[in-house]
PDB file of C-alpha atoms in Angstrom:
ATOM      1  CA  MET A 511     -22.452   4.494 -11.423  1.00  0.00           C
ATOM      2  CA  ALA A 512     -19.140   3.149 -10.161  1.00  0.00           C
ATOM      3  CA  ASP A 513     -18.670   2.964  -6.375  1.00  0.00           C
ATOM      4  CA  VAL A 514     -15.622   5.207  -5.954  1.00  0.00           C
ATOM      5  CA  ILE A 515     -13.778   4.896  -2.629  1.00  0.00           C
ATOM      6  CA  LEU A 516     -10.920   7.333  -3.372  1.00  0.00           C
ATOM      7  CA  GLU A 517     -10.873  10.253  -5.766  1.00  0.00           C
ATOM      8  CA  THR A 518      -8.340  12.969  -6.524  1.00  0.00           C
ATOM      9  CA  ASN A 519      -9.087  16.144  -8.465  1.00  0.00           C
ATOM     10  CA  LYS A 520      -6.136  17.869 -10.151  1.00  0.00           C
ATOM     11  CA  LEU A 521      -3.761  16.840  -7.362  1.00  0.00           C
ATOM     12  CA  THR A 522      -0.505  18.818  -7.725  1.00  0.00           C
ATOM     13  CA  LYS A 523       2.777  19.044  -5.821  1.00  0.00           C
ATOM     14  CA  VAL A 524       5.471  21.586  -6.666  1.00  0.00           C
ATOM     15  CA  PHE A 525       8.920  21.559  -5.006  1.00  0.00           C
ATOM     16  CA  LYS A 526      10.752  24.880  -5.446  1.00  0.00           C
ATOM     17  CA  GLY A 527       9.618  25.291  -9.035  1.00  0.00           C
ATOM     18  CA  PHE A 528       9.773  21.554  -9.935  1.00  0.00           C
ATOM     19  CA  THR A 529       6.352  19.955 -10.525  1.00  0.00           C
ATOM     20  CA  ALA A 530       6.581  16.403  -9.148  1.00  0.00           C
ATOM     21  CA  VAL A 531       2.824  15.673  -9.456  1.00  0.00           C
ATOM     22  CA  SER A 532       0.799  17.571 -12.034  1.00  0.00           C
ATOM     23  CA  GLU A 533      -3.022  17.756 -11.931  1.00  0.00           C
ATOM     24  CA  VAL A 534      -3.494  14.035 -11.255  1.00  0.00           C
ATOM     25  CA  SER A 535      -7.163  13.035 -11.230  1.00  0.00           C
ATOM     26  CA  LEU A 536      -7.807   9.431 -10.153  1.00  0.00           C
ATOM     27  CA  GLN A 537     -10.880   7.379  -9.324  1.00  0.00           C
ATOM     28  CA  VAL A 538     -10.279   4.172  -7.375  1.00  0.00           C
ATOM     29  CA  GLU A 539     -13.305   1.871  -7.376  1.00  0.00           C
ATOM     30  CA  ARG A 540     -14.266  -0.096  -4.256  1.00  0.00           C
ATOM     31  CA  GLY A 541     -13.172  -3.732  -4.420  1.00  0.00           C
ATOM     32  CA  HIS A 542     -10.630  -3.131  -7.193  1.00  0.00           C
ATOM     33  CA  ILE A 543      -6.867  -3.456  -7.383  1.00  0.00           C
ATOM     34  CA  HIS A 544      -5.706  -0.216  -9.008  1.00  0.00           C
ATOM     35  CA  ALA A 545      -2.051   0.352  -9.924  1.00  0.00           C
ATOM     36  CA  LEU A 546      -0.034   3.515 -10.430  1.00  0.00           C
ATOM     37  CA  ILE A 547       2.795   2.575 -12.766  1.00  0.00           C
ATOM     38  CA  GLY A 548       5.476   4.395 -14.688  1.00  0.00           C
ATOM     39  CA  PRO A 549       9.236   4.710 -15.018  1.00  0.00           C
ATOM     40  CA  ASN A 550      11.435   5.920 -12.166  1.00  0.00           C
ATOM     41  CA  GLY A 551      10.840   9.589 -11.381  1.00  0.00           C
ATOM     42  CA  ALA A 552       7.274   9.529 -12.728  1.00  0.00           C
ATOM     43  CA  GLY A 553       5.847  10.810  -9.413  1.00  0.00           C
ATOM     44  CA  LYS A 554       4.268   7.582  -8.149  1.00  0.00           C
ATOM     45  CA  THR A 555       5.567   7.615  -4.570  1.00  0.00           C
ATOM     46  CA  THR A 556       5.086  11.393  -4.287  1.00  0.00           C
ATOM     47  CA  CYS A 557       1.451  10.787  -5.215  1.00  0.00           C
ATOM     48  CA  PHE A 558       1.168   8.205  -2.399  1.00  0.00           C
ATOM     49  CA  ASN A 559       2.748  10.662   0.035  1.00  0.00           C
ATOM     50  CA  LEU A 560       0.094  13.222  -0.908  1.00  0.00           C
ATOM     51  CA  LEU A 561      -2.750  10.721  -0.435  1.00  0.00           C
ATOM     52  CA  THR A 562      -1.581   9.929   3.106  1.00  0.00           C
ATOM     53  CA  ARG A 563      -0.590  13.549   3.865  1.00  0.00           C
ATOM     54  CA  PHE A 564       3.080  12.750   4.427  1.00  0.00           C
ATOM     55  CA  LEU A 565       3.279  15.657   1.979  1.00  0.00           C
ATOM     56  CA  ALA A 566       0.834  18.552   1.689  1.00  0.00           C
ATOM     57  CA  PRO A 567      -0.470  19.148  -1.850  1.00  0.00           C
ATOM     58  CA  THR A 568       0.262  22.464  -3.529  1.00  0.00           C
ATOM     59  CA  SER A 569      -3.245  22.353  -4.997  1.00  0.00           C
ATOM     60  CA  GLY A 570      -6.035  19.915  -5.771  1.00  0.00           C
ATOM     61  CA  GLN A 571      -8.426  17.805  -3.725  1.00  0.00           C
ATOM     62  CA  ILE A 572      -8.544  14.309  -2.183  1.00  0.00           C
ATOM     63  CA  LEU A 573     -11.867  12.623  -1.411  1.00  0.00           C
ATOM     64  CA  PHE A 574     -12.266   9.384   0.587  1.00  0.00           C
ATOM     65  CA  ASN A 575     -15.770   7.903   0.600  1.00  0.00           C
ATOM     66  CA  GLY A 576     -16.966  11.283  -0.654  1.00  0.00           C
ATOM     67  CA  ARG A 577     -15.389  13.218   2.245  1.00  0.00           C
ATOM     68  CA  ASP A 578     -12.730  15.844   1.622  1.00  0.00           C
ATOM     69  CA  ILE A 579      -9.537  14.698   3.415  1.00  0.00           C
ATOM     70  CA  THR A 580      -7.160  17.097   1.629  1.00  0.00           C
ATOM     71  CA  GLY A 581      -6.257  18.861   4.879  1.00  0.00           C
ATOM     72  CA  ALA A 582      -6.442  15.871   7.243  1.00  0.00           C
ATOM     73  CA  ARG A 583      -3.443  14.791   9.320  1.00  0.00           C
ATOM     74  CA  PRO A 584      -1.763  11.407   8.577  1.00  0.00           C
ATOM     75  CA  ALA A 585      -2.974   9.827  11.852  1.00  0.00           C
ATOM     76  CA  ARG A 586      -6.594  10.779  11.114  1.00  0.00           C
ATOM     77  CA  ILE A 587      -6.331   9.395   7.584  1.00  0.00           C
ATOM     78  CA  ALA A 588      -5.045   6.104   9.025  1.00  0.00           C
ATOM     79  CA  ARG A 589      -7.901   5.988  11.554  1.00  0.00           C
ATOM     80  CA  MET A 590     -10.365   6.508   8.701  1.00  0.00           C
ATOM     81  CA  GLY A 591      -9.089   3.284   7.136  1.00  0.00           C
ATOM     82  CA  ILE A 592      -6.382   4.274   4.632  1.00  0.00           C
ATOM     83  CA  ILE A 593      -3.340   2.191   5.614  1.00  0.00           C
ATOM     84  CA  ARG A 594      -0.095   2.141   3.622  1.00  0.00           C
ATOM     85  CA  SER A 595       3.059   0.108   3.338  1.00  0.00           C
ATOM     86  CA  PHE A 596       6.412   1.537   2.274  1.00  0.00           C
ATOM     87  CA  GLN A 597       9.084   0.703  -0.312  1.00  0.00           C
ATOM     88  CA  ILE A 598      11.479  -0.273   2.474  1.00  0.00           C
ATOM     89  CA  SER A 599      10.240  -3.152   4.597  1.00  0.00           C
ATOM     90  CA  ALA A 600       8.908  -1.639   7.833  1.00  0.00           C
ATOM     91  CA  VAL A 601       8.873  -4.464  10.380  1.00  0.00           C
ATOM     92  CA  PHE A 602      10.504  -4.826  13.801  1.00  0.00           C
ATOM     93  CA  PRO A 603      13.503  -7.116  13.144  1.00  0.00           C
ATOM     94  CA  HIS A 604      14.208  -8.127  16.758  1.00  0.00           C
ATOM     95  CA  MET A 605      10.663  -9.227  17.532  1.00  0.00           C
ATOM     96  CA  THR A 606       8.991 -12.445  16.463  1.00  0.00           C
ATOM     97  CA  VAL A 607       6.699 -12.600  13.467  1.00  0.00           C
ATOM     98  CA  LEU A 608       3.687 -13.046  15.780  1.00  0.00           C
ATOM     99  CA  GLU A 609       4.695 -10.064  17.940  1.00  0.00           C
ATOM    100  CA  ASN A 610       4.891  -7.832  14.855  1.00  0.00           C
ATOM    101  CA  VAL A 611       1.296  -8.619  13.921  1.00  0.00           C
ATOM    102  CA  ARG A 612       0.108  -8.184  17.516  1.00  0.00           C
ATOM    103  CA  ILE A 613       1.409  -4.602  17.461  1.00  0.00           C
ATOM    104  CA  GLY A 614      -0.838  -3.907  14.474  1.00  0.00           C
ATOM    105  CA  LEU A 615      -3.791  -5.427  16.347  1.00  0.00           C
ATOM    106  CA  GLN A 616      -3.057  -3.621  19.618  1.00  0.00           C
ATOM    107  CA  ARG A 617      -5.040  -0.526  18.634  1.00  0.00           C
ATOM    108  CA  GLN A 618      -8.247  -2.551  19.062  1.00  0.00           C
ATOM    109  CA  LEU A 619      -7.491  -2.879  22.804  1.00  0.00           C
ATOM    110  CA  GLY A 620      -7.034   0.861  23.246  1.00  0.00           C
ATOM    111  CA  THR A 621      -3.636   0.216  24.876  1.00  0.00           C
ATOM    112  CA  SER A 622      -1.339   1.303  22.060  1.00  0.00           C
ATOM    113  CA  PHE A 623       0.672   3.624  24.300  1.00  0.00           C
ATOM    114  CA  HIS A 624       0.551   1.619  27.554  1.00  0.00           C
ATOM    115  CA  PHE A 625       4.217   0.677  27.367  1.00  0.00           C
ATOM    116  CA  TRP A 626       4.348  -0.308  31.059  1.00  0.00           C
ATOM    117  CA  ARG A 627       1.953  -3.213  30.587  1.00  0.00           C
ATOM    118  CA  SER A 628       3.235  -6.769  30.380  1.00  0.00           C
ATOM    119  CA  SER A 629       3.364  -8.270  26.898  1.00  0.00           C
ATOM    120  CA  ARG A 630       1.109 -11.011  28.306  1.00  0.00           C
ATOM    121  CA  SER A 631      -1.724  -8.480  28.144  1.00  0.00           C
ATOM    122  CA  LEU A 632      -1.585  -8.943  24.380  1.00  0.00           C
ATOM    123  CA  ASP A 633      -1.995 -12.733  24.497  1.00  0.00           C
ATOM    124  CA  ARG A 634      -5.709 -12.360  23.772  1.00  0.00           C
ATOM    125  CA  LEU A 635      -4.681 -11.116  20.295  1.00  0.00           C
ATOM    126  CA  ASN A 636      -2.783 -14.312  19.454  1.00  0.00           C
ATOM    127  CA  GLU A 637      -5.673 -16.116  17.777  1.00  0.00           C
ATOM    128  CA  ARG A 638      -6.433 -13.195  15.455  1.00  0.00           C
ATOM    129  CA  ALA A 639      -2.711 -12.654  14.775  1.00  0.00           C
ATOM    130  CA  LEU A 640      -2.230 -16.320  13.860  1.00  0.00           C
ATOM    131  CA  GLY A 641      -5.243 -16.077  11.554  1.00  0.00           C
ATOM    132  CA  LEU A 642      -3.669 -13.127   9.727  1.00  0.00           C
ATOM    133  CA  LEU A 643      -0.348 -14.976   9.464  1.00  0.00           C
ATOM    134  CA  ALA A 644      -2.189 -17.954   7.967  1.00  0.00           C
ATOM    135  CA  GLU A 645      -3.812 -15.585   5.453  1.00  0.00           C
ATOM    136  CA  VAL A 646      -0.357 -14.544   4.194  1.00  0.00           C
ATOM    137  CA  GLY A 647       1.216 -18.007   4.481  1.00  0.00           C
ATOM    138  CA  LEU A 648       3.402 -17.239   7.517  1.00  0.00           C
ATOM    139  CA  ASP A 649       1.662 -19.193  10.312  1.00  0.00           C
ATOM    140  CA  SER A 650       4.544 -21.700  10.466  1.00  0.00           C
ATOM    141  CA  PHE A 651       6.954 -18.758  11.044  1.00  0.00           C
ATOM    142  CA  ALA A 652       5.003 -17.283  13.997  1.00  0.00           C
ATOM    143  CA  ASP A 653       7.799 -17.845  16.548  1.00  0.00           C
ATOM    144  CA  SER A 654      10.649 -16.968  14.156  1.00  0.00           C
ATOM    145  CA  MET A 655      12.710 -13.846  14.708  1.00  0.00           C
ATOM    146  CA  THR A 656      11.716 -11.392  11.995  1.00  0.00           C
ATOM    147  CA  ALA A 657      15.351 -10.534  11.180  1.00  0.00           C
ATOM    148  CA  ASP A 658      15.841 -14.161  10.067  1.00  0.00           C
ATOM    149  CA  LEU A 659      13.063 -14.081   7.440  1.00  0.00           C
ATOM    150  CA  PRO A 660      13.961 -13.922   3.724  1.00  0.00           C
ATOM    151  CA  TYR A 661      13.140 -10.568   2.116  1.00  0.00           C
ATOM    152  CA  GLY A 662      10.011 -11.759   0.314  1.00  0.00           C
ATOM    153  CA  ARG A 663       8.538 -13.163   3.537  1.00  0.00           C
ATOM    154  CA  LYS A 664       9.272  -9.878   5.345  1.00  0.00           C
ATOM    155  CA  ARG A 665       7.114  -8.177   2.718  1.00  0.00           C
ATOM    156  CA  ALA A 666       4.386 -10.771   3.358  1.00  0.00           C
ATOM    157  CA  LEU A 667       4.644  -9.983   7.096  1.00  0.00           C
ATOM    158  CA  GLU A 668       4.270  -6.303   6.305  1.00  0.00           C
ATOM    159  CA  ILE A 669       1.046  -7.071   4.438  1.00  0.00           C
ATOM    160  CA  ALA A 670      -0.175  -9.028   7.492  1.00  0.00           C
ATOM    161  CA  THR A 671       0.567  -6.084   9.813  1.00  0.00           C
ATOM    162  CA  THR A 672      -1.231  -3.787   7.340  1.00  0.00           C
ATOM    163  CA  LEU A 673      -4.258  -6.113   7.404  1.00  0.00           C
ATOM    164  CA  ALA A 674      -4.168  -6.045  11.218  1.00  0.00           C
ATOM    165  CA  MET A 675      -5.077  -2.347  11.048  1.00  0.00           C
ATOM    166  CA  GLU A 676      -8.299  -3.368   9.268  1.00  0.00           C
ATOM    167  CA  PRO A 677      -7.839  -1.083   6.262  1.00  0.00           C
ATOM    168  CA  GLU A 678     -10.730  -0.080   4.072  1.00  0.00           C
ATOM    169  CA  LEU A 679      -8.141   0.961   1.484  1.00  0.00           C
ATOM    170  CA  MET A 680      -4.646  -0.574   1.365  1.00  0.00           C
ATOM    171  CA  LEU A 681      -1.870   1.465  -0.251  1.00  0.00           C
ATOM    172  CA  LEU A 682       1.068  -0.757  -1.228  1.00  0.00           C
ATOM    173  CA  ASP A 683       4.220   1.095  -2.296  1.00  0.00           C
ATOM    174  CA  GLU A 684       6.317  -1.051  -4.677  1.00  0.00           C
ATOM    175  CA  PRO A 685       5.498  -4.327  -2.872  1.00  0.00           C
ATOM    176  CA  THR A 686       7.777  -6.401  -5.144  1.00  0.00           C
ATOM    177  CA  GLN A 687      10.736  -4.023  -5.305  1.00  0.00           C
ATOM    178  CA  GLY A 688      14.133  -5.732  -5.060  1.00  0.00           C
ATOM    179  CA  MET A 689      12.714  -9.266  -5.256  1.00  0.00           C
ATOM    180  CA  GLY A 690      13.802 -12.233  -7.315  1.00  0.00           C
ATOM    181  CA  HIS A 691      11.343 -13.931  -9.647  1.00  0.00           C
ATOM    182  CA  GLU A 692      10.164 -16.517  -7.098  1.00  0.00           C
ATOM    183  CA  ASP A 693       9.431 -13.914  -4.410  1.00  0.00           C
ATOM    184  CA  VAL A 694       7.704 -11.623  -6.938  1.00  0.00           C
ATOM    185  CA  HIS A 695       5.375 -14.476  -7.874  1.00  0.00           C
ATOM    186  CA  ARG A 696       4.678 -15.338  -4.215  1.00  0.00           C
ATOM    187  CA  VAL A 697       3.914 -11.744  -3.206  1.00  0.00           C
ATOM    188  CA  THR A 698       1.831 -11.115  -6.348  1.00  0.00           C
ATOM    189  CA  GLU A 699      -0.302 -14.175  -5.568  1.00  0.00           C
ATOM    190  CA  LEU A 700      -0.581 -12.985  -1.958  1.00  0.00           C
ATOM    191  CA  ILE A 701      -1.840  -9.542  -3.007  1.00  0.00           C
ATOM    192  CA  LYS A 702      -4.414 -11.187  -5.257  1.00  0.00           C
ATOM    193  CA  LYS A 703      -5.554 -13.366  -2.344  1.00  0.00           C
ATOM    194  CA  VAL A 704      -5.839 -10.629   0.300  1.00  0.00           C
ATOM    195  CA  ALA A 705      -7.608  -8.324  -2.191  1.00  0.00           C
ATOM    196  CA  ALA A 706     -10.790 -10.393  -1.889  1.00  0.00           C
ATOM    197  CA  GLY A 707     -13.365  -8.031  -0.395  1.00  0.00           C
ATOM    198  CA  ARG A 708     -10.807  -5.221  -0.070  1.00  0.00           C
ATOM    199  CA  THR A 709      -9.615  -2.257  -2.142  1.00  0.00           C
ATOM    200  CA  ILE A 710      -5.931  -1.900  -3.020  1.00  0.00           C
ATOM    201  CA  LEU A 711      -4.069   0.976  -4.638  1.00  0.00           C
ATOM    202  CA  MET A 712      -0.486   0.017  -5.408  1.00  0.00           C
ATOM    203  CA  VAL A 713       2.579   1.725  -6.814  1.00  0.00           C
ATOM    204  CA  GLU A 714       4.449  -0.635  -9.118  1.00  0.00           C
ATOM    205  CA  HIS A 715       7.249  -0.253 -11.644  1.00  0.00           C
ATOM    206  CA  ASN A 716       6.927  -3.794 -12.988  1.00  0.00           C
ATOM    207  CA  MET A 717       4.313  -3.828 -15.752  1.00  0.00           C
ATOM    208  CA  ASN A 718       4.112  -7.644 -15.622  1.00  0.00           C
ATOM    209  CA  VAL A 719       3.100  -7.566 -11.958  1.00  0.00           C
ATOM    210  CA  ALA A 720       0.360  -5.030 -12.660  1.00  0.00           C
ATOM    211  CA  ALA A 721      -0.783  -7.027 -15.686  1.00  0.00           C
ATOM    212  CA  GLY A 722      -1.469 -10.134 -13.637  1.00  0.00           C
ATOM    213  CA  ILE A 723      -3.552  -8.708 -10.803  1.00  0.00           C
ATOM    214  CA  CYS A 724      -4.872  -5.199 -11.504  1.00  0.00           C
ATOM    215  CA  ASP A 725      -8.385  -4.233 -12.571  1.00  0.00           C
ATOM    216  CA  ARG A 726      -7.256  -0.755 -13.615  1.00  0.00           C
ATOM    217  CA  ILE A 727      -3.903   0.887 -14.307  1.00  0.00           C
ATOM    218  CA  SER A 728      -2.971   4.572 -14.307  1.00  0.00           C
ATOM    219  CA  VAL A 729       0.319   5.311 -16.069  1.00  0.00           C
ATOM    220  CA  LEU A 730       2.272   8.335 -14.818  1.00  0.00           C
ATOM    221  CA  GLN A 731       4.987  10.161 -16.721  1.00  0.00           C
ATOM    222  CA  ARG A 732       6.737  13.274 -15.383  1.00  0.00           C
ATOM    223  CA  GLY A 733       4.100  13.586 -12.671  1.00  0.00           C
ATOM    224  CA  ALA A 734       1.057  13.539 -14.969  1.00  0.00           C
ATOM    225  CA  VAL A 735      -1.396  10.789 -15.976  1.00  0.00           C
ATOM    226  CA  LEU A 736      -0.333   9.601 -19.408  1.00  0.00           C
ATOM    227  CA  ALA A 737      -2.962   6.883 -19.862  1.00  0.00           C
ATOM    228  CA  GLU A 738      -5.526   4.910 -17.873  1.00  0.00           C
ATOM    229  CA  GLY A 739      -7.498   1.731 -18.364  1.00  0.00           C
ATOM    230  CA  SER A 740      -7.144  -2.037 -18.238  1.00  0.00           C
ATOM    231  CA  TYR A 741      -3.748  -3.614 -18.875  1.00  0.00           C
ATOM    232  CA  ALA A 742      -4.866  -4.529 -22.396  1.00  0.00           C
ATOM    233  CA  GLU A 743      -5.775  -0.899 -23.093  1.00  0.00           C
ATOM    234  CA  VAL A 744      -2.694   0.801 -21.646  1.00  0.00           C
ATOM    235  CA  SER A 745      -0.228  -1.750 -23.019  1.00  0.00           C
ATOM    236  CA  ARG A 746      -1.452  -0.985 -26.563  1.00  0.00           C
ATOM    237  CA  ASN A 747      -1.247   2.783 -26.081  1.00  0.00           C
ATOM    238  CA  PRO A 748       1.650   4.062 -28.240  1.00  0.00           C
ATOM    239  CA  LEU A 749       2.458   6.815 -25.721  1.00  0.00           C
ATOM    240  CA  VAL A 750       2.823   4.193 -22.976  1.00  0.00           C
ATOM    241  CA  VAL A 751       4.935   1.944 -25.190  1.00  0.00           C
ATOM    242  CA  GLU A 752       7.241   4.854 -25.958  1.00  0.00           C
ATOM    243  CA  ALA A 753       7.474   6.259 -22.427  1.00  0.00           C
ATOM    244  CA  TYR A 754       7.306   3.133 -20.331  1.00  0.00           C
ATOM    245  CA  MET A 755       8.458   0.191 -22.409  1.00  0.00           C
ATOM    246  CA  GLY A 756      11.211   2.315 -23.881  1.00  0.00           C
ATOM    247  CA  ALA A 757      12.404   3.074 -20.363  1.00  0.00           C
ATOM    248  CA  GLN A 758      12.425  -0.633 -19.510  1.00  0.00           C
ATOM    249  CA  HIS A 759      14.193  -1.763 -22.648  1.00  0.00           C
TER     250      HIS A 759
END
């Protein structure tokens, strides 16, 4: 039996008569990189928003480690270990790279909302923060202002801040969106590296990115699962070729 960390049963979201996600049933296995792919408008990001309860499902069920989290609030889902990134880079531009990661680590001190404390109270987190920056290849940028980083390195910083929250399941929303070829390669290799011993569910529109790193791929079209399997299996599926490759070419 597969060790399933996240499962959805007939997950559905309807907006004023428009079905954005239609009876999506997924099983994400522990330790795998699983991708949701499909053309624009396929319902990928809406599906992510349902998993993290940024949106409430119209119907269906979400299970995390066998527990029903369908009605849980976003903060509780995050505390349980489901941590997500967003399509738009979500870092603090006017803080240093190290300070960004320390914010992610601050929850461990139980002082997340103690805004009156000196920033020196966070110095004990520096060693762990530098270790996370080394993991994503940014240790030499620790004292750099985040606003000065190239786009691809900002995405790497976002992965470091996500890792700082100690996720059991990382949700990465279009991690290579808007990148040139060199940055896509760097971030793809980074995802492969940080996936060791972790579980990642990612939304991706680039089939080549998914091909290189994913254990399993679910293809969405018009909000429904069109096909599922390894890259070799889905890339040979005539329905996927028609719906997805046709959209790309």
